[in-house]
Amino acid sequence: MGYTITEKILARAAGRDAVKAGDEIMAKPDFVLAYDFPGYTDVYFRQMKEEFGIDRVAEPERFGIFIDHMVPVATPKEEELHQGTRAWCAENGVELFERRGIGHQVAAEVGYATPGAFVVHFDGHISQLGTFGTLGIGMRRNVLEAFVREKVSIRVPHTVRVNLHGRLQPGVMARDVFHHMVRVLGPASCRFQVLELGGDGLEHLTTEGIQSITCLAMFTGALTAIVNPDKQRLDYALPRARKKLEPVYSDPDAEYTAVHDIDLSNLEPIVVVPPTPANTRNLSEYVGLHVQNGYLGSCASGRLEDMEIAARILKGRQVKSGFMLNVIPTSQEIMAEAARRGYVSTLVEAGAFVSSSSCDYCFGRIATMTEGQRAVSTGTLNVKGRMGSPDSEIYLCNAATVAASAIEGRIADPRKYL
Amino acid sequence: MTLKNLRGRVAFIFEEDDFDVDQIVGVKNIKIQDVDELASYAMKTYDPDFAKSVMPGDLIVGGHNFGYGHPHYPPMKALRHLGISGVIAESFSPGYWRGEISMGFPQASCPGIRELVSRWDGIEVDWQEGVVRNLTRGTELPFEPLARADAQMLEAGGLVPYLKQTPAS
């Protein structure tokens, strides 16, 4: 019986010849990532010193910190947090990425998405590094273990394999693929396991689209998602990689707890209705519902293909009066390219508010909604209160749907504008 | 295993699968720092008399994928403050599970638990035997064994003491 890509990565990280799903191991992460957030990094930094007597991390090149929340700051207290983060990084010789964009995306841009590497973070959306054959696991507070010692304790996860087939129709995007997966497999289908994507359908998705899917893996219950990297993704990741590692791949006879097949060719645009990411519906059931707020951005969607389709839909049209369309490219690198390609000017001329990359729109620190308001959003989550009042509502959908809905002030099917 | 068995009554059963624990205190209260105030909101929408009826050592029972969504820490802090000593659910969402185990909060994944118990039954979680017992009915069910690191973390009383006590490799 062969091994999954996850088993191979963890075997190397554990310094063993082989490990199998279910084994309890100590594995050394190649990279330890985090963004500064009150109650997380500030607490780790203090605990490292006070509880563990660590004044400097060993091997600082393994660590990377992002300032992507509370950007720009709105209060002196927020700035104080960032100041503490800058100081810690400087003292420890740890690289800091500030105002470069949303960390999970920037991590790929700056080479932490090293194919074959094992990466930990407290935040589960780091799973999107799986696009490049990197095993990225969000450990919540337990990531402290990776800050205070070399290895983390982990039970090697089992894997659920999902094979995608065929090609998406116009107006249907990678996000719809993920939400469809939650619908057919269930919000607990990959619980404590790895979601491994495969199949010929992957060839027709862009790297960015696959990042959208792997980013959201936690809403199937998965610890992370991973894909055996193809040439396109290796061409992106290898020249940027921070570490020389041999990419690894699942063996053809690797053991999976389940194998599912999904046909992309007949998917419709999807909307995920409040209050949980498990509520997948066909967009057609909600077309016409009044919405006041639109968010195109987040670590899940806000990349060039999202900007491109929104610009295509909004070109020569106007955002409905009273509708607030916020377009936030996922990173500065994406923002610059979107500007070069003219997407930014098109969106601005249509009435969109385009702003530099930040996590703040996704969790309601900026563009907060009040009671009774509704958003169409490409953010990660639609739980109550995520973007403001607990009595506001978030409808998750793809970037094209956000753009089309901005024109009408109601949930709209993007396909008629394409 | 030296983990002390949990013994108490079933203070509440969440029938809902994929339960978002933030609902325990309500999203608008999630940022309250004062634990007395936080606890005063706990379970209000489910049972207004909850705080009065609960006794130290009582347990909560949950459905499948308990803790799904984007769980925060305050709801369970509030329940602990009221005396809740652990959660037994059909199954747990990994992010929630990890977060609470790192707080040293005992939990057991026990398929079939909702069939085993009714509200206010006396139950026991026997870590050594790996079973949840219904002391009222005299029945029992096995629960899924804890991962070694999870068991050690619970024994230590949470993440920080665990990291101080256990060897690094």
XYZ file of C-alpha atoms in Angstrom:
587
model
C 0.000 0.000 0.000
C 1.363 3.403 -0.974
C 1.474 6.701 0.852
C -0.453 9.945 0.540
C 1.377 13.205 -0.066
C 0.467 14.137 3.520
C 2.079 10.991 4.929
C 5.209 11.631 2.892
C 5.531 15.237 4.022
C 4.997 14.337 7.665
C 7.411 11.404 7.493
C 10.190 13.733 6.384
C 9.209 16.354 8.954
C 9.317 13.674 11.647
C 12.691 12.403 10.442
C 11.288 8.970 9.699
C 11.337 6.713 6.657
C 7.578 6.423 6.663
C 4.508 7.264 8.710
C 0.922 6.131 8.280
C -2.370 7.835 9.044
C -3.156 7.408 12.732
C 0.496 7.448 13.869
C 1.247 9.875 16.674
C 4.423 11.706 15.817
C 6.541 14.720 16.626
C 7.190 16.667 13.424
C 9.367 19.697 12.792
C 7.530 22.357 10.798
C 9.593 23.822 7.989
C 7.861 27.140 8.614
C 5.918 28.614 11.509
C 3.607 31.441 10.443
C 1.221 33.775 12.250
C -0.447 37.139 11.926
C -0.516 39.474 14.861
C -3.856 39.501 16.592
C -4.771 40.446 20.154
C -4.812 37.363 22.355
C -2.675 35.359 19.943
C 0.792 36.553 18.981
C 1.051 39.112 21.776
C 0.239 36.319 24.230
C 2.736 33.891 22.625
C 5.460 36.504 22.724
C 4.823 37.120 26.411
C 4.454 33.426 27.268
C 7.664 32.550 25.456
C 9.579 34.899 27.710
C 7.710 34.552 30.969
C 6.678 30.905 30.940
C 9.445 29.317 28.909
C 12.376 31.703 29.318
C 12.903 32.027 25.564
C 14.383 35.393 24.673
C 15.073 34.541 21.068
C 13.621 31.847 18.813
C 16.031 29.263 17.506
C 16.259 29.169 13.689
C 14.454 32.490 13.074
C 14.470 31.760 9.335
C 11.745 29.181 9.976
C 9.375 31.884 11.243
C 7.295 34.453 9.397
C 4.897 37.033 10.818
C 2.273 39.019 8.916
C 0.608 42.289 9.797
C -2.582 42.074 7.771
C -5.360 42.643 10.322
C -6.078 46.144 11.618
C -4.474 47.621 8.507
C -4.576 50.547 8.618
C -4.985 50.939 12.356
C -7.896 52.920 13.767
C -6.851 53.299 17.406
C -3.605 53.869 19.305
C -4.113 50.488 20.991
C -4.095 48.718 17.643
C -0.901 50.504 16.687
C 0.610 49.450 19.992
C -0.043 45.810 19.093
C 1.714 46.220 15.734
C 4.560 48.039 17.412
C 5.023 45.084 19.754
C 5.017 42.719 16.786
C 7.624 44.768 14.917
C 9.804 44.845 18.022
C 9.524 41.089 18.580
C 10.408 40.356 14.962
C 13.394 42.697 15.094
C 14.649 41.225 18.385
C 14.263 37.699 17.094
C 15.548 38.260 13.583
C 12.211 37.024 12.231
C 10.961 38.297 8.901
C 7.902 40.544 9.080
C 5.511 41.145 6.191
C 3.578 44.301 6.777
C 1.080 45.894 4.394
C 1.935 43.332 1.748
C -1.500 41.799 1.764
C -3.420 39.003 3.425
C -0.842 36.690 4.946
C -2.183 33.396 3.599
C -1.777 34.765 0.071
C 1.476 36.601 0.761
C 2.863 33.371 2.237
C 2.631 31.822 -1.225
C 4.054 34.910 -2.932
C 7.128 35.030 -0.709
C 7.995 31.349 -0.873
C 6.519 29.654 2.201
C 4.461 27.593 -0.230
C 7.439 25.341 -0.752
C 6.189 22.132 -2.342
C 6.726 19.279 0.099
C 7.044 21.543 3.140
C 5.127 21.292 6.428
C 3.829 24.671 7.625
C 1.895 25.545 10.779
C -0.127 28.617 11.738
C -2.884 29.189 14.261
C -5.329 30.137 11.507
C -6.818 27.320 9.460
C -6.972 29.241 6.169
C -3.258 28.558 5.793
C -4.605 25.382 4.172
C -4.443 27.235 0.857
C -0.716 26.553 0.674
C -1.883 23.039 -0.170
C -2.426 24.349 -3.697
C 1.331 24.003 -4.151
C 1.744 20.612 -2.513
C 2.591 22.204 0.846
C 0.983 20.823 3.997
C -0.340 23.874 5.887
C -2.133 23.175 9.155
C -3.922 25.633 11.449
C -3.403 24.525 15.045
C -5.183 27.320 16.884
C -3.475 28.114 20.213
C -1.488 24.897 20.033
C 0.799 26.624 17.560
C 2.492 27.920 20.696
C 4.172 24.509 20.713
C 5.906 25.451 17.467
C 7.030 28.756 18.955
C 8.584 27.235 22.073
C 10.130 24.078 20.714
C 11.365 22.473 17.570
C 8.618 19.957 16.961
C 4.857 19.760 17.282
C 2.885 16.717 18.333
C 0.486 15.600 15.668
C -1.542 12.546 14.769
C -0.946 11.825 11.076
C -4.317 12.556 9.479
C -6.261 10.284 7.184
C -7.166 11.655 3.772
C -10.376 12.048 1.806
C -9.769 12.266 -1.922
C -12.020 14.366 -4.129
C -11.566 14.022 -7.870
C -12.845 16.895 -9.972
C -13.861 16.238 -13.555
C -14.794 18.380 -16.522
C -14.848 22.129 -16.892
C -16.827 24.947 -15.301
C -19.372 26.913 -17.306
C -18.976 30.697 -17.636
C -20.017 32.550 -14.481
C -19.312 29.530 -12.292
C -16.102 29.802 -10.299
C -13.810 27.816 -8.029
C -15.690 29.087 -4.984
C -18.819 27.433 -6.270
C -16.875 24.193 -6.530
C -15.948 24.369 -2.862
C -19.436 25.254 -1.664
C -20.848 22.482 -3.829
C -18.439 20.080 -2.148
C -19.802 21.098 1.264
C -23.308 20.500 -0.063
C -22.728 17.024 -1.449
C -20.123 15.719 0.998
C -21.329 17.510 4.128
C -19.816 19.964 6.609
C -18.248 17.120 8.591
C -17.220 14.930 5.658
C -13.482 15.462 6.122
C -13.468 15.913 9.884
C -9.903 15.733 11.289
C -8.721 14.583 7.868
C -6.963 16.067 4.881
C -8.983 17.002 1.822
C -6.882 15.962 -1.174
C -7.981 17.301 -4.542
C -7.281 15.490 -7.764
C -8.791 14.612 -11.123
C -8.623 15.964 -14.651
C -10.875 18.884 -13.724
C -7.989 20.519 -11.876
C -6.280 21.262 -15.177
C -9.136 23.579 -16.094
C -8.961 25.513 -12.831
C -6.423 28.271 -12.323
C -3.882 28.223 -9.519
C -5.874 31.086 -7.992
C -9.074 29.105 -8.217
C -7.462 26.163 -6.463
C -6.298 28.572 -3.743
C -9.943 29.571 -3.254
C -10.902 25.951 -2.732
C -8.022 24.904 -0.481
C -8.446 28.083 1.585
C -11.940 27.094 2.665
C -11.213 23.445 3.451
C -12.020 23.813 7.160
C -15.715 24.062 6.366
C -15.718 20.387 5.418
C -14.195 19.718 8.830
C -10.794 19.170 7.222
C -7.538 19.988 9.003
C -6.238 21.169 5.661
C -6.391 20.593 1.926
C -3.655 19.552 -0.450
C -3.120 18.990 -4.142
C -0.377 17.098 -5.908
C 1.354 20.006 -7.629
C 1.367 20.113 -11.425
C 3.750 22.020 -13.680
C 1.787 25.269 -13.575
C 1.855 25.402 -9.787
C 5.463 24.231 -9.525
C 6.446 26.959 -11.980
C 4.938 29.460 -9.568
C 6.190 27.957 -6.328
C 9.672 26.585 -7.009
C 11.413 29.821 -8.065
C 10.032 31.496 -4.920
C 10.594 28.578 -2.546
C 12.508 29.366 0.635
C 13.798 25.869 1.056
C 15.185 23.256 -1.299
C 12.892 20.289 -1.023
C 11.902 17.584 -3.423
C 8.168 17.890 -4.201
C 6.282 14.761 -3.189
C 3.134 13.169 -4.564
C 0.561 10.666 -3.439
C 1.223 7.156 -4.672
C -1.392 5.735 -7.037
C -2.204 3.086 -4.439
C -2.315 5.475 -1.481
C -4.974 4.729 1.079
C -7.987 7.056 1.354
C -10.887 6.856 3.776
C -13.195 7.901 0.954
C -12.933 8.850 -2.708
C -15.509 11.167 -4.254
C -16.009 12.302 -7.828
C -17.462 15.682 -8.711
C -18.478 16.781 -12.188
C -17.777 20.478 -12.689
C -19.512 20.800 -16.015
C -23.076 21.061 -14.723
C -22.487 23.250 -11.655
C -24.545 26.403 -11.210
C -23.455 29.538 -9.330
C -24.018 29.030 -5.629
C -24.977 31.172 -2.674
C -24.277 30.172 0.917
C -27.003 31.614 3.081
C -26.692 32.672 6.728
C -25.987 31.747 9.415
C -23.555 28.918 8.596
C -21.085 27.975 5.877
C -22.985 24.697 5.568
C -26.084 26.323 4.010
C -25.358 25.863 0.312
C -28.143 26.844 -2.107
C -28.407 27.414 -5.824
C -28.052 31.107 -6.553
C -31.267 31.009 -8.574
C -33.298 30.486 -5.365
C -32.131 33.849 -3.990
C -32.011 36.035 -7.086
C -33.888 39.281 -6.405
C -33.178 39.533 -2.676
C -32.269 43.104 -1.700
C -28.639 43.616 -0.636
C -26.872 46.798 0.408
C -23.271 45.740 0.727
C -20.848 43.849 -1.486
C -17.422 42.594 -0.564
C -15.008 41.243 -3.125
C -11.818 40.209 -1.397
C -10.484 37.973 1.441
C -7.927 35.197 1.524
C -10.440 33.005 -0.305
C -11.291 35.264 -3.268
C -9.829 38.594 -4.269
C -7.250 37.481 -6.763
C -6.745 38.502 -10.365
C -9.375 36.215 -11.823
C -11.885 37.621 -9.346
C -10.929 41.208 -10.250
C -11.009 40.327 -13.929
C -14.520 38.919 -13.952
C -15.856 41.748 -11.764
C -14.277 44.305 -14.096
C -15.737 42.530 -17.111
C -19.219 42.626 -15.592
C -18.986 46.229 -14.386
C -17.317 47.687 -17.465
C -19.525 50.465 -18.796
C -22.059 49.909 -16.002
C -22.647 51.498 -12.615
C -22.979 50.229 -9.087
C -26.545 50.836 -7.918
C -26.995 53.969 -5.853
C -27.013 53.107 -2.157
C -25.102 49.883 -2.677
C -21.598 49.805 -1.204
C -19.238 47.716 -3.266
C -15.865 47.165 -1.605
C -13.174 45.567 -3.715
C -10.060 44.586 -1.805
C -7.364 42.706 -3.747
C -5.888 39.900 -1.663
C -2.345 41.267 -1.852
C -0.408 44.296 -2.985
C 1.158 42.174 -5.732
C -2.342 41.397 -7.010
C -3.409 45.038 -6.632
C -0.471 46.205 -8.740
C -1.160 43.682 -11.471
C -4.898 44.451 -11.428
C -3.980 48.107 -11.865
C -1.626 47.356 -14.760
C -4.340 45.366 -16.479
C -6.880 48.152 -16.067
C -9.241 46.269 -13.753
C -8.831 48.845 -11.004
C -9.793 51.806 -13.179
C -12.780 49.933 -14.587
C -14.017 49.056 -11.114
C -13.478 52.560 -9.766
C -15.255 54.117 -12.745
C -18.185 51.808 -12.101
C -18.462 53.130 -8.549
C -16.595 50.491 -6.575
C -14.575 51.485 -3.544
C -11.205 49.870 -4.172
C -8.816 49.697 -1.264
C -5.471 48.211 -0.397
C -5.250 44.711 0.893
C -6.432 44.059 4.446
C -8.233 41.338 6.372
C -10.502 43.864 8.029
C -13.423 43.788 5.611
C -13.789 40.051 6.082
C -14.346 40.174 9.829
C -16.304 43.402 9.937
C -13.753 45.743 11.431
C -14.212 47.928 8.340
C -17.393 48.335 6.299
C -19.393 47.166 9.282
C -23.069 46.453 8.674
C -25.882 47.538 10.909
C -29.032 45.669 11.890
C -31.136 44.523 8.967
C -28.471 44.980 6.294
C -27.357 42.270 3.942
C -24.121 41.619 2.095
C -23.089 39.522 -0.833
C -19.567 38.527 -0.034
C -16.584 36.519 -1.173
C -15.337 36.468 2.419
C -14.700 33.227 4.220
C -17.609 33.024 6.579
C -21.257 33.972 7.036
C -21.835 33.380 10.749
C -23.865 35.915 12.713
C -22.054 39.128 13.428
C -19.084 38.373 11.201
C -19.385 41.677 9.330
C -21.022 43.798 12.007
C -24.342 43.513 13.777
C -25.451 39.973 14.669
C -28.698 41.038 13.011
C -27.076 41.626 9.632
C -26.748 38.861 7.069
C -23.979 37.587 4.804
C -24.606 35.694 1.580
C -21.391 34.077 0.359
C -20.984 33.790 -3.382
C -18.444 34.112 -6.160
C -16.879 37.382 -7.352
C -19.022 37.529 -10.479
C -22.184 37.357 -8.389
C -20.972 40.177 -6.144
C -20.360 42.348 -9.220
C -23.714 41.549 -10.803
C -25.548 42.144 -7.517
C -23.806 45.515 -7.162
C -25.393 46.628 -10.426
C -28.897 45.669 -9.340
C -28.808 46.173 -5.562
C -30.320 42.723 -5.419
C -28.781 39.285 -5.593
C -28.257 38.777 -9.318
C -27.142 36.003 -11.618
C -23.855 37.083 -13.194
C -24.312 35.010 -16.314
C -26.559 37.536 -17.998
C -23.746 40.114 -17.840
C -21.054 37.882 -19.324
C -3.992 7.539 32.424
C -4.307 9.627 35.548
C -7.108 11.809 34.231
C -9.852 12.102 36.828
C -13.208 10.687 35.728
C -15.951 13.200 35.045
C -19.128 12.649 37.026
C -22.186 14.846 36.881
C -25.589 15.393 35.403
C -26.438 16.125 31.806
C -27.149 19.824 32.139
C -28.161 20.293 28.519
C -28.366 18.389 25.227
C -27.701 20.279 22.011
C -29.713 18.333 19.452
C -28.479 20.498 16.593
C -25.612 19.133 14.460
C -22.824 21.494 13.297
C -23.572 23.602 16.378
C -21.905 27.016 16.469
C -20.831 27.435 20.100
C -20.865 31.229 19.835
C -24.649 30.935 20.149
C -24.187 29.836 23.771
C -23.566 33.434 24.830
C -24.805 35.109 21.643
C -22.480 36.745 19.131
C -23.035 40.235 20.458
C -21.637 39.220 23.854
C -18.563 37.411 22.567
C -16.155 40.214 23.396
C -17.209 40.618 27.023
C -14.090 40.199 29.178
C -15.727 39.983 32.594
C -16.483 36.321 33.129
C -19.342 36.942 35.590
C -21.073 39.149 33.070
C -20.333 36.726 30.239
C -21.729 33.820 32.246
C -24.897 35.797 32.938
C -25.712 35.551 29.214
C -24.832 31.881 28.845
C -27.643 29.638 27.631
C -30.253 32.374 28.120
C -31.879 31.677 24.775
C -31.935 27.932 25.376
C -32.996 27.812 29.029
C -33.433 31.019 31.061
C -33.024 29.029 34.300
C -29.844 27.282 33.209
C -27.476 29.128 35.567
C -29.745 28.406 38.546
C -30.187 24.705 37.749
C -26.597 23.777 36.937
C -24.277 22.280 39.566
C -20.502 22.032 39.550
C -19.441 18.894 37.686
C -22.407 18.867 35.302
C -21.749 18.058 31.660
C -23.031 19.173 28.285
C -24.004 16.806 25.488
C -23.646 17.795 21.835
C -24.480 16.502 18.377
C -22.336 15.794 15.329
C -19.547 18.195 14.395
C -20.022 20.184 17.587
C -18.173 23.512 17.385
C -18.475 24.025 13.616
C -18.058 27.495 12.148
C -15.680 29.948 13.717
C -15.673 29.128 17.415
C -14.442 31.641 19.962
C -13.178 30.859 23.441
C -15.609 32.916 25.615
C -18.709 30.657 25.347
C -16.993 27.695 26.974
C -15.288 29.967 29.501
C -18.762 31.061 30.487
C -19.963 27.460 30.829
C -16.923 26.493 32.901
C -17.607 29.459 35.125
C -21.076 28.033 35.770
C -19.525 24.704 36.738
C -19.710 22.688 33.522
C -16.877 20.166 33.631
C -16.856 18.808 30.099
C -18.604 18.159 26.805
C -19.572 14.770 25.382
C -20.659 15.009 21.750
C -21.425 12.671 18.884
C -18.351 14.221 17.220
C -16.427 17.497 17.233
C -15.197 20.037 14.751
C -11.371 20.009 14.792
C -10.753 23.723 15.350
C -13.089 23.833 18.316
C -11.739 20.568 19.709
C -8.134 21.720 19.578
C -8.920 25.094 21.062
C -10.745 23.710 24.078
C -8.351 20.822 24.731
C -5.568 23.419 24.811
C -7.574 25.167 27.540
C -7.512 21.857 29.459
C -11.273 21.424 29.052
C -12.229 17.721 29.001
C -14.225 16.508 26.019
C -15.045 13.117 24.606
C -16.251 12.129 21.182
C -18.891 9.475 21.743
C -21.029 8.359 18.782
C -24.534 7.548 20.026
C -24.388 9.745 23.120
C -27.714 11.437 22.408
C -29.445 8.060 22.470
C -27.712 7.120 25.702
C -28.812 10.037 27.848
C -31.716 12.290 28.709
C -31.400 15.691 30.301
C -30.489 15.529 34.002
C -29.380 11.869 33.878
C -26.296 11.249 35.969
C -23.342 10.241 33.797
C -19.705 9.338 34.182
C -16.839 9.564 31.722
C -14.431 6.759 32.593
C -11.137 7.597 30.878
C -9.489 4.329 31.885
C -12.255 2.128 30.509
C -12.991 4.438 27.594
C -16.742 4.527 28.223
C -19.453 7.006 29.055
C -21.833 5.518 31.648
C -25.401 6.541 32.187
C -25.594 6.122 35.973
C -29.333 6.737 35.977
C -30.136 4.008 33.445
C -27.198 1.692 34.047
C -26.103 1.707 30.408
C -22.831 2.656 28.761
C -21.172 3.457 25.438
C -17.524 3.505 24.356
C -16.015 6.831 23.308
C -13.202 7.416 20.846
C -9.768 7.199 22.458
C -7.965 10.509 22.900
C -4.798 11.155 20.934
C -1.795 10.830 23.207
C -0.983 14.524 23.109
C -4.613 15.449 23.825
C -4.720 13.144 26.834
C -1.452 14.570 28.135
C -2.711 18.090 27.638
C -5.868 17.372 29.647
C -3.857 15.677 32.387
C -1.511 18.639 32.552
C -4.424 21.076 32.691
C -3.882 22.746 29.338
C -1.352 23.698 26.719
C 1.147 25.711 28.736
C 1.582 23.229 31.599
C 1.668 20.429 29.017
C 4.517 22.078 27.156
C 6.382 22.588 30.408
C 5.922 18.995 31.564
C 6.376 16.827 28.511
C 9.648 16.203 26.716
C 10.101 17.949 23.388
C 10.469 14.809 21.262
